[in-house]
């Protein structure tokens, strides 16, 4: 006790355990997490990452704008961020939720404008999957984010009616059909006319976030912004000058 | 995104604490299915059965059961009111919120499980500590099927005292939580758990890589059944078939290891061997001695690659034995064999099974830094079993126990070729600069020239990943070499994208100098090699043990037994001095025992 007071151990990086002076991650991990900013910028609407200096809006949003107002992410779904999401989601390393929620809070403050959301809503899991995994990673992230920014979080406003098939290898139309009616709002009174922030771990096709947004909008939400830990990178075709 | 196996249902144990009473005495129990427990106790003449709590997560129920068992007078009349008060005190001890009253209705007794199914479960769990899901996998692996719910069979065996039921995370008698699987108490998280529905479930993050240990998840353990004193397997040929001759040093160590097992006086023994002295071959003596007496042997090592390699080597020594290798991703986790090889992580699944545990590379990562793995290996051993530690560089704690004579020691100080270990030459350069800041130090140039003149290879060890590229650039800047497309010096480190390719190319002698980090301190044998440790005074990286292991890379082959080792630094660190002194002591011991070739100094 006395020794620990005389020689405090200091904080350790939440991922690699190296000493840190402030925040949750060491300089090296932080650098790896934010390295993408030198090469990519987010699509104006869906937040998917596009090569720097190229178009401001991704091809998907050019065809059709997503129903949510804006989506932003901490970084691309690769490298260290992917490992962290994997550890949180599939290995159950829940202690990562707070540092990752802290990163999400940074994205909300920097990227999602000055409007303060009225309520944070995590993307729900089905009850079966919740019992199997024992936690909803989006809810853990939302709680950490809410604590950091002092925002109310409600994971019971919306629930997932049924488990949906993996979105991989499905056409765009099939994805919408796959997710159609998958989400239901249980307490519309709590969201009517309010500015909502939807939280998830990964935004890949954007279909889940869109389905949630449609359900929330149908229940009377004023607008929905989306924040995720990771997103995809859009590979644009190379045009020669 | 889906992951294979992510939908495997996980059994969540929620159950009651109850009091059961016979003619004169009673006992406290826990059950997820009180009807089953009533059946069991009715068969044993107990008539009074009272539930004391509502369904609780296993960790809480187990703590309360233990708490009541210690405090409740279990003779005479059933002390129901006292039990209720004690339950409340126990709850407060754990800091848990109040819970509702236990149900009034008693569960109806059901049929007892089938004896054949109980025996099947017992057989599959023997010597192991497993989750319910793992027991189901073990049954499936052995093509065993049961119709009764597995948790009911296990509960019956627990009541009969055949199986130990433990919560993944349980409480000590003083109310402190502890992971029952890995034994640690520091990386436990209080979480909301959808499986048991509680908002204060405990999860262990220390052993997450082997699956979630939670307060509500049951672990079942059963020791390997005790065998008669005069044990042996007359049908099993346990003689090792060594296809090489042991050196005098190995013969002595082999016999000592054999007698350590035969006599069984000491519980622990350290085989302290010089790098490259062939300690694995020496352990064959101990393994053969144990197998010939019908004992179970585990050869554990922290590295998967070593286990794979060892499987090949030991299969050639004992072609007649069934050898099972267990590591992350190995097929079949629950098989039986005459000899089991496993990574230390896999040892987490064994419980009081082995009479002899051989623990290789005790000082290597991750074993050296993870008390959980020591705990796992210690639990895999039977209570009266023995442990043989193998290493060239034992950790300080083990050395201290050797000095206090708590651990027996066997020395293997000489290499098979009979030449002494290369003693590091310390090159002190007070003006040693960072790479590229000045010209190459004269001492480094001399080492390079000497190595290239003798037409051998050189590994330069540096203390940081970023120094690898910098030192390579520094060397190439000063000495570009004849062909820029085929550089004479290359670098690699653990996360290098072309690591394996570069090491393979170095092994094929396609270039003479490799710059690397401590990732290459073990497990590499290059026949004609010199070694240089640059910035050897960086004590955070180059500890005495690391320097000894690095020095052990040189002079391993009879083709070039006099490989040279240089420590280049701006000062002489204590670790450098200790490493050199220890190598000299080993050579002196080898010389005294007559293990070195005549004429070797």
XYZ file of C-alpha atoms in Angstrom, chain A:
241
model
C 0.000 0.000 0.000
C 2.709 2.409 1.076
C 4.927 1.291 -1.784
C 2.184 1.860 -4.331
C 1.670 5.329 -2.909
C 5.369 6.116 -3.000
C 5.900 4.605 -6.440
C 2.629 4.846 -8.352
C 2.527 2.413 -11.273
C 0.926 4.827 -13.697
C -1.575 3.986 -16.389
C -1.155 1.263 -18.961
C -2.327 1.207 -22.574
C -5.702 -0.546 -22.748
C -4.514 -2.605 -25.692
C -0.806 -3.369 -25.376
C -0.148 -2.586 -21.709
C 2.681 -0.133 -22.354
C 2.792 2.900 -20.053
C 0.688 5.902 -21.086
C 0.729 9.442 -19.799
C -2.848 10.355 -20.662
C -5.825 8.789 -22.384
C -6.365 5.083 -22.806
C -3.953 4.175 -25.594
C -0.194 4.578 -25.906
C 1.319 6.752 -28.611
C 2.124 3.774 -30.806
C -1.403 2.298 -30.704
C -2.982 5.720 -31.126
C -0.760 6.357 -34.127
C -1.784 3.063 -35.685
C -5.453 3.852 -35.085
C -5.275 7.260 -36.705
C -2.760 6.487 -39.432
C -5.520 6.210 -42.063
C -6.113 9.972 -41.959
C -3.018 10.486 -44.095
C -4.557 8.506 -46.941
C -8.344 8.699 -46.664
C -11.221 11.018 -45.903
C -14.823 10.084 -45.090
C -17.677 10.237 -47.606
C -19.757 13.309 -46.880
C -22.848 11.248 -46.069
C -22.165 7.627 -45.142
C -18.633 8.100 -43.772
C -17.154 5.312 -45.916
C -13.484 6.120 -46.504
C -12.336 7.479 -49.842
C -8.780 8.163 -51.033
C -7.621 11.685 -50.196
C -7.917 14.145 -53.041
C -10.584 12.119 -54.843
C -14.343 12.668 -54.855
C -16.099 13.830 -51.680
C -19.091 11.486 -52.006
C -18.870 7.718 -52.483
C -20.463 5.970 -55.451
C -23.140 4.376 -53.324
C -24.320 7.722 -51.930
C -24.219 9.220 -55.422
C -26.736 6.625 -56.498
C -28.925 6.951 -53.448
C -28.480 8.912 -50.257
C -28.757 6.940 -47.021
C -31.765 7.629 -44.781
C -29.575 8.741 -41.867
C -28.298 12.266 -41.705
C -24.627 11.455 -41.467
C -22.395 8.556 -40.427
C -18.857 8.736 -39.122
C -16.320 6.234 -37.831
C -13.102 6.062 -35.866
C -11.305 4.429 -38.785
C -11.272 1.678 -41.402
C -12.079 -1.928 -40.515
C -8.538 -3.164 -40.732
C -5.310 -3.357 -38.760
C -5.319 -2.592 -35.072
C -8.903 -1.326 -35.013
C -10.111 -4.599 -36.522
C -8.157 -6.561 -33.912
C -9.690 -4.496 -31.131
C -13.227 -4.941 -32.441
C -12.556 -8.657 -32.789
C -11.299 -8.864 -29.205
C -14.303 -6.963 -27.889
C -16.936 -8.713 -29.937
C -15.801 -12.303 -30.222
C -13.360 -12.787 -27.359
C -15.527 -10.792 -24.959
C -12.765 -8.413 -23.875
C -15.238 -5.961 -22.393
C -12.636 -3.742 -20.777
C -12.020 -2.389 -24.297
C -15.508 -0.863 -24.421
C -14.574 2.198 -22.354
C -11.463 3.201 -24.348
C -13.235 2.517 -27.638
C -16.270 4.481 -26.435
C -13.872 7.307 -25.657
C -12.679 7.226 -29.276
C -16.302 7.264 -30.460
C -16.978 10.296 -28.274
C -14.093 12.070 -30.004
C -15.644 11.313 -33.402
C -19.042 12.611 -32.265
C -17.582 15.882 -31.014
C -15.330 16.458 -34.037
C -17.381 15.105 -36.917
C -21.066 15.184 -36.150
C -21.510 18.902 -35.902
C -22.547 21.137 -33.058
C -26.028 19.708 -32.527
C -26.174 17.725 -29.307
C -28.034 14.426 -29.707
C -30.995 13.955 -27.390
C -30.593 10.223 -27.038
C -27.982 7.568 -27.851
C -29.367 4.264 -29.144
C -27.238 1.158 -29.669
C -28.068 -1.165 -32.572
C -29.862 -4.056 -30.865
C -29.134 -7.783 -31.040
C -31.771 -10.493 -31.021
C -32.434 -11.971 -27.607
C -30.995 -15.328 -28.717
C -27.731 -13.828 -29.840
C -27.622 -11.652 -26.743
C -27.889 -14.697 -24.482
C -25.198 -16.498 -26.432
C -22.760 -13.593 -26.446
C -23.914 -12.375 -23.008
C -23.508 -8.726 -24.018
C -24.294 -6.342 -26.841
C -21.061 -4.719 -27.931
C -22.937 -1.749 -29.424
C -24.648 -1.176 -26.076
C -21.329 -1.269 -24.210
C -19.921 1.272 -26.664
C -23.016 3.453 -26.391
C -22.844 3.418 -22.595
C -19.180 4.410 -22.630
C -19.892 7.135 -25.181
C -22.860 8.406 -23.180
C -20.804 8.532 -20.016
C -18.017 10.427 -21.745
C -20.339 13.050 -23.293
C -22.987 12.988 -20.577
C -25.707 11.863 -22.972
C -28.672 9.653 -22.116
C -28.465 6.104 -23.518
C -31.411 3.806 -24.006
C -30.896 0.286 -25.311
C -34.525 -0.695 -24.908
C -36.175 1.767 -27.273
C -35.696 -0.535 -30.214
C -35.362 -4.304 -30.537
C -34.409 -6.703 -33.242
C -37.338 -8.827 -34.288
C -35.386 -11.547 -36.041
C -31.885 -12.541 -36.865
C -30.900 -11.589 -40.358
C -28.784 -13.598 -42.758
C -25.230 -12.329 -43.326
C -25.247 -9.415 -45.736
C -22.193 -10.665 -47.581
C -22.792 -11.787 -51.169
C -26.260 -10.235 -51.266
C -27.253 -7.700 -53.878
C -28.266 -4.264 -52.742
C -31.936 -4.962 -53.213
C -31.641 -8.280 -51.360
C -29.977 -6.523 -48.442
C -32.941 -4.249 -48.001
C -35.293 -7.218 -48.227
C -33.125 -9.143 -45.790
C -33.334 -6.387 -43.218
C -36.870 -5.247 -43.950
C -38.909 -5.215 -40.736
C -35.984 -6.556 -38.690
C -36.185 -3.686 -36.200
C -39.154 -2.489 -34.166
C -39.437 0.554 -31.920
C -40.986 -0.331 -28.572
C -41.390 3.139 -27.092
C -42.113 5.695 -29.858
C -42.963 8.302 -27.212
C -39.318 8.449 -26.169
C -38.032 9.324 -29.605
C -40.704 11.465 -31.243
C -39.207 14.711 -32.483
C -35.812 13.956 -30.998
C -32.295 14.021 -32.445
C -30.879 10.504 -32.141
C -27.403 9.064 -32.309
C -27.218 5.434 -33.397
C -24.146 3.469 -32.252
C -22.727 0.274 -33.749
C -19.333 -1.420 -33.991
C -18.927 -1.718 -37.777
C -20.648 -0.096 -40.731
C -20.011 -2.206 -43.803
C -22.830 -1.982 -46.322
C -24.774 0.494 -44.209
C -27.890 -1.646 -44.515
C -28.251 -2.288 -40.777
C -27.858 1.383 -39.907
C -30.350 2.281 -42.646
C -32.891 -0.272 -41.436
C -32.591 1.031 -37.879
C -32.895 4.620 -39.109
C -36.038 3.835 -41.097
C -37.616 2.182 -38.044
C -36.695 5.167 -35.863
C -37.912 7.693 -38.444
C -41.152 5.811 -38.858
C -41.620 6.114 -35.099
C -41.193 9.895 -35.288
C -37.496 10.640 -34.758
C -36.482 14.117 -35.970
C -33.171 12.892 -37.363
C -30.664 10.102 -36.889
C -26.870 10.310 -37.017
C -24.719 7.206 -36.943
C -21.370 6.637 -35.298
C -19.402 3.401 -35.563
C -15.952 2.213 -34.638
C -15.069 1.076 -38.116
C -16.210 1.487 -41.675
C -15.234 0.232 -45.111
C -12.870 1.749 -47.632
C -14.297 2.428 -51.061
C -11.863 1.479 -53.779
C -12.453 3.937 -56.579
C -11.469 2.993 -60.098
C -8.286 4.703 -61.255
C -8.800 7.206 -64.056
C -5.822 8.224 -66.093
C -5.711 11.967 -66.812
